[in-house]
């Protein structure tokens, strides 16, 4: 998929996928974000006043969103368990385990671990589920074409777009579509659930910030008004708060890049084929770029003073930046606005400071227990 592609293959796929994130298509996803956020709010209020670990709950929300927007499927992960939801969870867990455990580095040693049979079974469930949807949707589109019907209007999922060469400029095979859809799903739900978790924590930690965001939300989104793209665009202070949360708690705390030609940087020679780690978390906490970096100051993003554009890169930067960053920001604005519109967020322990696990995804070591009070 696009995450691991390189060279001409990456360039071709990136160009083909760009249309999937056109602003009109992104606008059509806002009702999905809101509908699933309504489910999330109901789940939180079922435990109103009681501490709940928001991270796993947020993961189920983002999984519901990703499945509906990537494949047009409503799996109701927040409401009921399923083999597919368990498979996705197991695949994510084991993939991260392999990255940080020497027994997982090699396929040969991995085969002898307890995780291998679980991984293989989960992979099979994932592939059968996804490929069956791809084949069904391709058959439906072919039937439409053979009847000389115009392609249906309305919301298009990523799968719909990949199946239509008139939108992508190329014909994807089922295997290519499977890879791209899975890339979108696995890259999009863990990262966004991390972002949601730390945004809500920041509100609980800083009640004055929470109150100001709440006042903006009730001014821009009156009771009963559906959220749309215009509402999202009008939430200016919320955007500053999200940016500051992504600075302090970047969902992806570091990136790696392979060097495709020899370069000399600050007098250090880096050879072609070397790997470079970009310490995003450390850079976002560097006082040279962000004075008083440990303070939560959303207003720092109001400043018009020039800042090195590569000093703040929660979605990476350059040609290989996150293709779905606008999707993610719209989703974040919608869901946290919906939660705060209906709930006040509190810390059970006002002095709580989360211990952080800086793996591929930034996570709280012991979970993130918050209290949600109905407004």
Short mmCIF file of C-alpha atoms in Angstrom, two decimals:
data_model
loop_
_atom_site.label_atom_id
_atom_site.label_comp_id
_atom_site.label_asym_id
_atom_site.label_seq_id
_atom_site.Cartn_x
_atom_site.Cartn_y
_atom_site.Cartn_z
CA UNK A 1 0.00 0.00 0.00
CA UNK A 2 0.89 3.67 -0.12
CA UNK A 3 2.58 3.62 3.31
CA UNK A 4 5.26 1.17 2.19
CA UNK A 5 5.39 1.92 -1.54
CA UNK A 6 8.42 3.70 -2.95
CA UNK A 7 9.69 5.02 -6.25
CA UNK A 8 7.38 5.09 -9.24
CA UNK A 9 4.86 2.78 -7.56
CA UNK A 10 4.44 5.23 -4.67
CA UNK A 11 4.18 8.23 -7.00
CA UNK A 12 1.54 6.57 -9.19
CA UNK A 13 -0.55 5.41 -6.23
CA UNK A 14 -0.25 8.70 -4.37
CA UNK A 15 -1.49 10.60 -7.41
CA UNK A 16 -4.36 8.14 -7.92
CA UNK A 17 -5.43 8.33 -4.27
CA UNK A 18 -5.34 12.11 -4.03
CA UNK A 19 -8.86 12.28 -5.50
CA UNK A 20 -10.19 10.25 -2.58
CA UNK A 21 -9.42 13.20 -0.31
CA UNK A 22 -10.99 15.93 -2.45
CA UNK A 23 -12.78 18.47 -0.25
CA UNK A 24 -16.22 17.54 -1.63
CA UNK A 25 -15.68 13.89 -0.69
CA UNK A 26 -14.38 14.87 2.74
CA UNK A 27 -17.46 17.06 3.28
CA UNK A 28 -19.67 14.04 2.66
CA UNK A 29 -17.99 12.13 5.51
CA UNK A 30 -18.96 14.65 8.22
CA UNK A 31 -22.39 13.01 8.81
CA UNK A 32 -20.57 9.70 9.40
CA UNK A 33 -18.28 11.35 11.95
CA UNK A 34 -21.30 12.83 13.74
CA UNK A 35 -23.46 9.70 13.62
CA UNK A 36 -20.71 7.57 15.14
CA UNK A 37 -19.91 10.35 17.65
CA UNK A 38 -23.54 10.17 18.82
CA UNK A 39 -22.98 6.48 19.58
CA UNK A 40 -19.77 7.32 21.43
CA UNK A 41 -21.54 9.94 23.57
CA UNK A 42 -24.27 7.45 24.49
CA UNK A 43 -21.62 4.93 25.55
CA UNK A 44 -19.84 7.52 27.69
CA UNK A 45 -23.05 8.63 29.38
CA UNK A 46 -23.90 5.03 30.26
CA UNK A 47 -21.04 5.38 32.76
CA UNK A 48 -21.70 9.04 33.59
CA UNK A 49 -19.78 10.13 36.66
CA UNK A 50 -17.66 6.97 36.74
CA UNK A 51 -14.02 6.87 35.59
CA UNK A 52 -13.65 5.16 32.21
CA UNK A 53 -10.55 4.41 30.15
CA UNK A 54 -11.21 6.48 27.04
CA UNK A 55 -8.46 5.00 24.83
CA UNK A 56 -10.10 1.63 23.96
CA UNK A 57 -13.50 3.33 23.65
CA UNK A 58 -12.07 5.88 21.21
CA UNK A 59 -10.51 3.04 19.19
CA UNK A 60 -13.93 1.48 18.61
CA UNK A 61 -15.29 4.86 17.50
CA UNK A 62 -12.48 5.39 15.00
CA UNK A 63 -12.85 1.82 13.72
CA UNK A 64 -16.54 2.44 13.02
CA UNK A 65 -15.65 5.63 11.14
CA UNK A 66 -12.82 4.09 9.15
CA UNK A 67 -14.86 1.08 8.07
CA UNK A 68 -17.79 3.16 6.89
CA UNK A 69 -15.67 5.71 5.04
CA UNK A 70 -13.18 3.23 3.57
CA UNK A 71 -15.54 0.40 2.61
CA UNK A 72 -19.07 1.70 3.08
CA UNK A 73 -19.69 -0.86 5.83
CA UNK A 74 -21.36 -0.27 9.18
CA UNK A 75 -19.87 -2.83 11.56
CA UNK A 76 -21.16 -1.24 14.82
CA UNK A 77 -17.88 -1.90 16.62
CA UNK A 78 -18.98 0.41 19.46
CA UNK A 79 -22.14 -1.60 20.04
CA UNK A 80 -21.33 -5.24 19.46
CA UNK A 81 -18.36 -7.56 19.25
CA UNK A 82 -17.45 -9.39 16.04
CA UNK A 83 -14.73 -11.65 14.70
CA UNK A 84 -13.57 -8.89 12.36
CA UNK A 85 -13.25 -6.29 15.13
CA UNK A 86 -11.26 -8.76 17.25
CA UNK A 87 -9.08 -9.58 14.23
CA UNK A 88 -8.26 -5.92 13.62
CA UNK A 89 -7.39 -5.46 17.30
CA UNK A 90 -5.16 -8.56 17.32
CA UNK A 91 -3.40 -7.57 14.09
CA UNK A 92 -2.63 -4.10 15.45
CA UNK A 93 -1.38 -5.47 18.78
CA UNK A 94 0.83 -8.15 17.23
CA UNK A 95 2.24 -5.83 14.56
CA UNK A 96 3.36 -3.37 17.25
CA UNK A 97 4.74 -6.28 19.32
CA UNK A 98 6.86 -7.44 16.37
CA UNK A 99 8.38 -3.99 15.99
CA UNK A 100 9.73 -3.93 19.54
CA UNK A 101 10.48 -7.58 20.31
CA UNK A 102 13.54 -9.31 18.79
CA UNK A 103 11.59 -12.56 18.37
CA UNK A 104 9.26 -10.72 16.02
CA UNK A 105 11.89 -9.22 13.74
CA UNK A 106 12.38 -12.34 11.66
CA UNK A 107 9.53 -14.27 10.06
CA UNK A 108 11.33 -17.48 10.99
CA UNK A 109 11.55 -16.75 14.74
CA UNK A 110 8.08 -15.20 14.74
CA UNK A 111 6.65 -18.57 13.65
CA UNK A 112 7.71 -20.06 16.99
CA UNK A 113 5.97 -17.50 19.17
CA UNK A 114 2.49 -17.76 20.70
CA UNK A 115 1.43 -14.77 18.60
CA UNK A 116 1.95 -16.46 15.23
CA UNK A 117 -1.22 -18.62 15.10
CA UNK A 118 -3.34 -15.71 16.37
CA UNK A 119 -1.80 -13.46 13.72
CA UNK A 120 -2.44 -15.94 10.91
CA UNK A 121 -6.05 -16.51 11.95
CA UNK A 122 -6.69 -12.77 12.29
CA UNK A 123 -5.07 -12.10 8.93
CA UNK A 124 -7.33 -14.68 7.29
CA UNK A 125 -10.47 -13.16 8.87
CA UNK A 126 -9.40 -9.68 7.79
CA UNK A 127 -8.65 -10.76 4.22
CA UNK A 128 -11.86 -12.76 3.79
CA UNK A 129 -13.97 -9.89 5.14
CA UNK A 130 -12.31 -7.18 3.05
CA UNK A 131 -12.00 -9.12 -0.21
CA UNK A 132 -15.64 -10.22 -0.05
CA UNK A 133 -16.70 -6.56 0.18
CA UNK A 134 -14.36 -5.59 -2.67
CA UNK A 135 -15.75 -8.30 -4.95
CA UNK A 136 -19.34 -7.49 -4.07
CA UNK A 137 -18.87 -3.79 -4.74
CA UNK A 138 -16.98 -4.42 -8.00
CA UNK A 139 -19.84 -6.66 -9.19
CA UNK A 140 -22.37 -3.95 -8.35
CA UNK A 141 -20.42 -1.31 -10.25
CA UNK A 142 -20.00 -3.59 -13.28
CA UNK A 143 -23.74 -4.27 -13.29
CA UNK A 144 -24.40 -0.53 -13.24
CA UNK A 145 -21.99 -0.01 -16.14
CA UNK A 146 -23.46 -2.86 -18.22
CA UNK A 147 -26.93 -1.34 -17.83
CA UNK A 148 -25.59 1.99 -19.12
CA UNK A 149 -26.52 3.60 -15.82
CA UNK A 150 -24.63 6.56 -14.45
CA UNK A 151 -22.55 5.81 -11.34
CA UNK A 152 -24.62 6.48 -8.25
CA UNK A 153 -24.31 9.85 -6.62
CA UNK A 154 -23.95 10.50 -2.93
CA UNK A 155 -21.21 9.56 -0.50
CA UNK A 156 -18.36 7.56 -2.04
CA UNK A 157 -16.20 5.34 0.14
CA UNK A 158 -12.48 4.93 -0.53
CA UNK A 159 -13.31 1.52 -1.98
CA UNK A 160 -15.81 3.04 -4.43
CA UNK A 161 -13.18 5.50 -5.62
CA UNK A 162 -10.48 2.85 -6.04
CA UNK A 163 -12.85 0.73 -8.12
CA UNK A 164 -13.54 3.57 -10.54
CA UNK A 165 -10.74 4.24 -13.00
CA UNK A 166 -12.56 7.39 -14.15
CA UNK A 167 -11.79 8.88 -10.72
CA UNK A 168 -8.28 7.50 -10.14
CA UNK A 169 -6.88 7.46 -13.66
CA UNK A 170 -5.86 3.80 -13.39
CA UNK A 171 -7.34 0.35 -12.84
CA UNK A 172 -6.51 -1.19 -9.47
CA UNK A 173 -6.48 -4.95 -8.96
CA UNK A 174 -8.40 -6.48 -6.05
CA UNK A 175 -5.09 -7.14 -4.26
CA UNK A 176 -3.98 -3.53 -4.69
CA UNK A 177 -7.33 -2.29 -3.39
CA UNK A 178 -7.08 -4.66 -0.42
CA UNK A 179 -3.65 -3.21 0.44
CA UNK A 180 -4.73 0.41 0.07
CA UNK A 181 -7.93 -0.02 2.10
CA UNK A 182 -6.03 -1.78 4.89
CA UNK A 183 -3.35 0.93 4.87
CA UNK A 184 -6.04 3.55 5.34
CA UNK A 185 -7.76 1.58 8.07
CA UNK A 186 -4.72 0.65 10.17
CA UNK A 187 -3.03 4.05 9.74
CA UNK A 188 -6.23 5.93 10.50
CA UNK A 189 -7.84 4.39 13.54
CA UNK A 190 -5.02 3.94 16.08
CA UNK A 191 -3.55 7.39 15.40
CA UNK A 192 -6.90 9.17 15.66
CA UNK A 193 -7.88 7.33 18.84
CA UNK A 194 -4.58 8.49 20.39
CA UNK A 195 -5.36 12.07 19.37
CA UNK A 196 -8.91 11.91 20.79
CA UNK A 197 -7.60 10.48 24.07
CA UNK A 198 -5.08 13.24 24.67
CA UNK A 199 -7.37 16.07 23.53
CA UNK A 200 -9.98 14.96 26.08
CA UNK A 201 -7.28 14.60 28.74
CA UNK A 202 -6.08 18.14 28.01
CA UNK A 203 -9.61 19.49 28.49
CA UNK A 204 -9.94 17.65 31.79
CA UNK A 205 -6.54 18.95 32.90
CA UNK A 206 -7.26 22.55 31.89
CA UNK A 207 -10.92 23.37 32.75
CA UNK A 208 -10.61 26.99 31.58
CA UNK A 209 -9.63 25.80 28.11
CA UNK A 210 -12.49 23.30 28.15
CA UNK A 211 -14.99 26.02 29.09
CA UNK A 212 -13.84 28.34 26.32
CA UNK A 213 -14.12 25.56 23.74
CA UNK A 214 -17.58 24.65 25.06
CA UNK A 215 -18.78 28.24 24.70
CA UNK A 216 -17.54 28.32 21.11
CA UNK A 217 -19.27 25.02 20.34
CA UNK A 218 -22.68 26.03 21.71
CA UNK A 219 -22.42 29.34 19.82
CA UNK A 220 -21.62 27.68 16.50
CA UNK A 221 -23.65 24.46 16.85
CA UNK A 222 -27.02 25.14 18.52
CA UNK A 223 -28.93 22.19 19.98
CA UNK A 224 -30.41 20.06 17.23
CA UNK A 225 -28.27 21.52 14.45
CA UNK A 226 -26.41 18.87 12.43
CA UNK A 227 -22.68 19.41 12.15
CA UNK A 228 -21.50 20.27 8.65
CA UNK A 229 -18.27 21.47 7.09
CA UNK A 230 -19.14 25.11 7.73
CA UNK A 231 -19.59 24.38 11.45
CA UNK A 232 -16.22 22.67 11.52
CA UNK A 233 -14.54 25.61 9.78
CA UNK A 234 -16.04 28.05 12.29
CA UNK A 235 -14.58 26.30 15.35
CA UNK A 236 -11.43 28.42 15.37
CA UNK A 237 -10.44 28.09 19.02
CA UNK A 238 -11.09 24.35 18.96
CA UNK A 239 -8.64 24.11 16.08
CA UNK A 240 -5.97 25.87 18.15
CA UNK A 241 -6.60 23.46 21.04
CA UNK A 242 -6.31 20.44 18.75
CA UNK A 243 -3.06 21.78 17.29
CA UNK A 244 -1.59 22.31 20.76
CA UNK A 245 -2.65 18.82 21.86
CA UNK A 246 -1.05 17.33 18.74
CA UNK A 247 2.12 19.27 19.58
CA UNK A 248 2.40 18.04 23.15
CA UNK A 249 1.03 14.56 22.43
CA UNK A 250 1.80 13.73 18.77
CA UNK A 251 -0.02 10.46 17.91
CA UNK A 252 3.03 9.32 15.93
CA UNK A 253 5.97 10.37 18.13
CA UNK A 254 8.67 9.68 15.55
CA UNK A 255 9.11 8.91 11.86
CA UNK A 256 11.78 7.04 9.98
CA UNK A 257 13.01 7.77 6.48
CA UNK A 258 15.43 5.95 4.17
CA UNK A 259 18.09 8.09 2.50
CA UNK A 260 18.09 7.57 -1.27
CA UNK A 261 21.31 9.51 -1.90
CA UNK A 262 24.34 10.53 0.15
CA UNK A 263 23.92 13.83 2.01
CA UNK A 264 25.94 15.88 4.49
CA UNK A 265 23.88 17.48 7.26
CA UNK A 266 25.54 19.66 9.91
CA UNK A 267 28.88 18.16 8.96
CA UNK A 268 27.64 14.59 9.33
CA UNK A 269 27.88 12.33 6.28
CA UNK A 270 24.84 10.09 5.84
CA UNK A 271 25.21 7.30 3.34
CA UNK A 272 22.67 6.19 0.78
CA UNK A 273 20.49 3.42 2.21
CA UNK A 274 20.81 4.66 5.79
CA UNK A 275 17.74 5.12 7.94
CA UNK A 276 17.06 8.36 9.77
CA UNK A 277 14.75 8.69 12.78
CA UNK A 278 12.95 12.02 13.15
CA UNK A 279 12.18 12.55 16.84
CA UNK A 280 8.88 14.37 16.46
CA UNK A 281 7.99 14.24 20.16
CA UNK A 282 11.33 15.77 21.15
CA UNK A 283 11.16 18.41 18.42
CA UNK A 284 7.66 19.45 19.51
CA UNK A 285 9.04 19.95 23.05
CA UNK A 286 12.10 21.91 21.96
CA UNK A 287 12.08 25.39 23.60
CA UNK A 288 13.97 26.81 20.61
CA UNK A 289 10.82 26.26 18.55
CA UNK A 290 8.14 26.39 21.26
CA UNK A 291 8.92 28.58 24.30
CA UNK A 292 7.71 27.03 27.56
CA UNK A 293 7.02 23.78 25.70
CA UNK A 294 5.44 21.96 28.66
CA UNK A 295 2.70 24.56 29.05
CA UNK A 296 -0.60 23.96 27.26
CA UNK A 297 -0.97 27.21 25.31
CA UNK A 298 -3.34 26.96 22.32
CA UNK A 299 -2.78 30.66 21.66
CA UNK A 300 0.78 29.95 20.51
CA UNK A 301 -0.75 28.86 17.18
CA UNK A 302 -2.42 32.26 16.77
CA UNK A 303 0.95 33.91 16.42
CA UNK A 304 1.76 35.20 12.98
CA UNK A 305 5.49 35.17 13.62
CA UNK A 306 7.21 32.87 11.13
CA UNK A 307 8.07 29.43 12.43
CA UNK A 308 10.16 26.84 10.65
CA UNK A 309 7.47 24.84 8.78
CA UNK A 310 9.24 21.60 9.68
CA UNK A 311 9.24 22.27 13.44
CA UNK A 312 5.57 21.26 13.80
CA UNK A 313 4.72 18.18 11.77
CA UNK A 314 2.10 15.97 13.49
CA UNK A 315 1.16 14.64 10.04
CA UNK A 316 4.75 14.46 8.80
CA UNK A 317 5.86 16.81 6.01
CA UNK A 318 7.16 16.86 2.49
CA UNK A 319 5.93 14.73 -0.38
CA UNK A 320 5.26 11.75 1.91
CA UNK A 321 3.15 13.61 4.41
CA UNK A 322 -0.12 12.08 5.63
CA UNK A 323 -2.54 12.04 2.70
CA UNK A 324 -5.48 11.83 5.11
CA UNK A 325 -4.65 14.75 7.42
CA UNK A 326 -7.67 16.85 6.41
CA UNK A 327 -9.89 13.80 6.93
CA UNK A 328 -8.36 13.30 10.39
CA UNK A 329 -8.77 16.94 11.44
CA UNK A 330 -12.42 16.99 10.34
CA UNK A 331 -13.03 13.77 12.26
CA UNK A 332 -11.29 15.10 15.37
CA UNK A 333 -13.19 18.38 15.35
CA UNK A 334 -16.51 16.63 14.90
CA UNK A 335 -16.13 13.96 17.56
CA UNK A 336 -14.59 16.08 20.32
CA UNK A 337 -17.09 18.89 19.66
CA UNK A 338 -19.92 16.37 19.97
CA UNK A 339 -18.50 14.93 23.20
CA UNK A 340 -17.98 18.35 24.79
CA UNK A 341 -21.41 19.55 23.63
CA UNK A 342 -22.99 16.77 25.71
CA UNK A 343 -20.44 16.06 28.45
CA UNK A 344 -18.20 17.83 30.89
CA UNK A 345 -14.83 16.07 31.11
CA UNK A 346 -13.04 15.68 34.44
CA UNK A 347 -9.98 13.96 35.85
CA UNK A 348 -10.76 11.59 38.75
CA UNK A 349 -7.39 12.70 40.17
CA UNK A 350 -6.71 16.39 39.38
CA UNK A 351 -2.96 15.81 39.80
CA UNK A 352 -2.81 12.90 37.36
CA UNK A 353 -0.02 13.06 34.77
CA UNK A 354 -0.03 10.19 32.26
CA UNK A 355 3.05 8.08 31.77
CA UNK A 356 3.65 7.86 28.05
CA UNK A 357 4.60 4.92 25.86
CA UNK A 358 6.49 6.27 22.84
CA UNK A 359 6.04 3.42 20.41
CA UNK A 360 4.77 3.68 16.85
CA UNK A 361 1.63 5.24 18.36
CA UNK A 362 1.75 7.44 21.46
CA UNK A 363 -0.23 5.77 24.24
CA UNK A 364 -0.80 6.23 27.97
CA UNK A 365 0.97 3.39 29.81
CA UNK A 366 -1.82 2.75 32.31
CA UNK A 367 -4.76 3.89 30.21
CA UNK A 368 -6.47 7.27 30.34
CA UNK A 369 -9.22 7.28 32.93
CA UNK A 370 -11.56 10.25 32.64
CA UNK A 371 -14.96 11.09 34.05
CA UNK A 372 -17.79 12.28 31.78
CA UNK A 373 -20.65 14.26 33.33
CA UNK A 374 -23.87 14.89 31.39
CA UNK A 375 -24.51 18.60 30.77
#
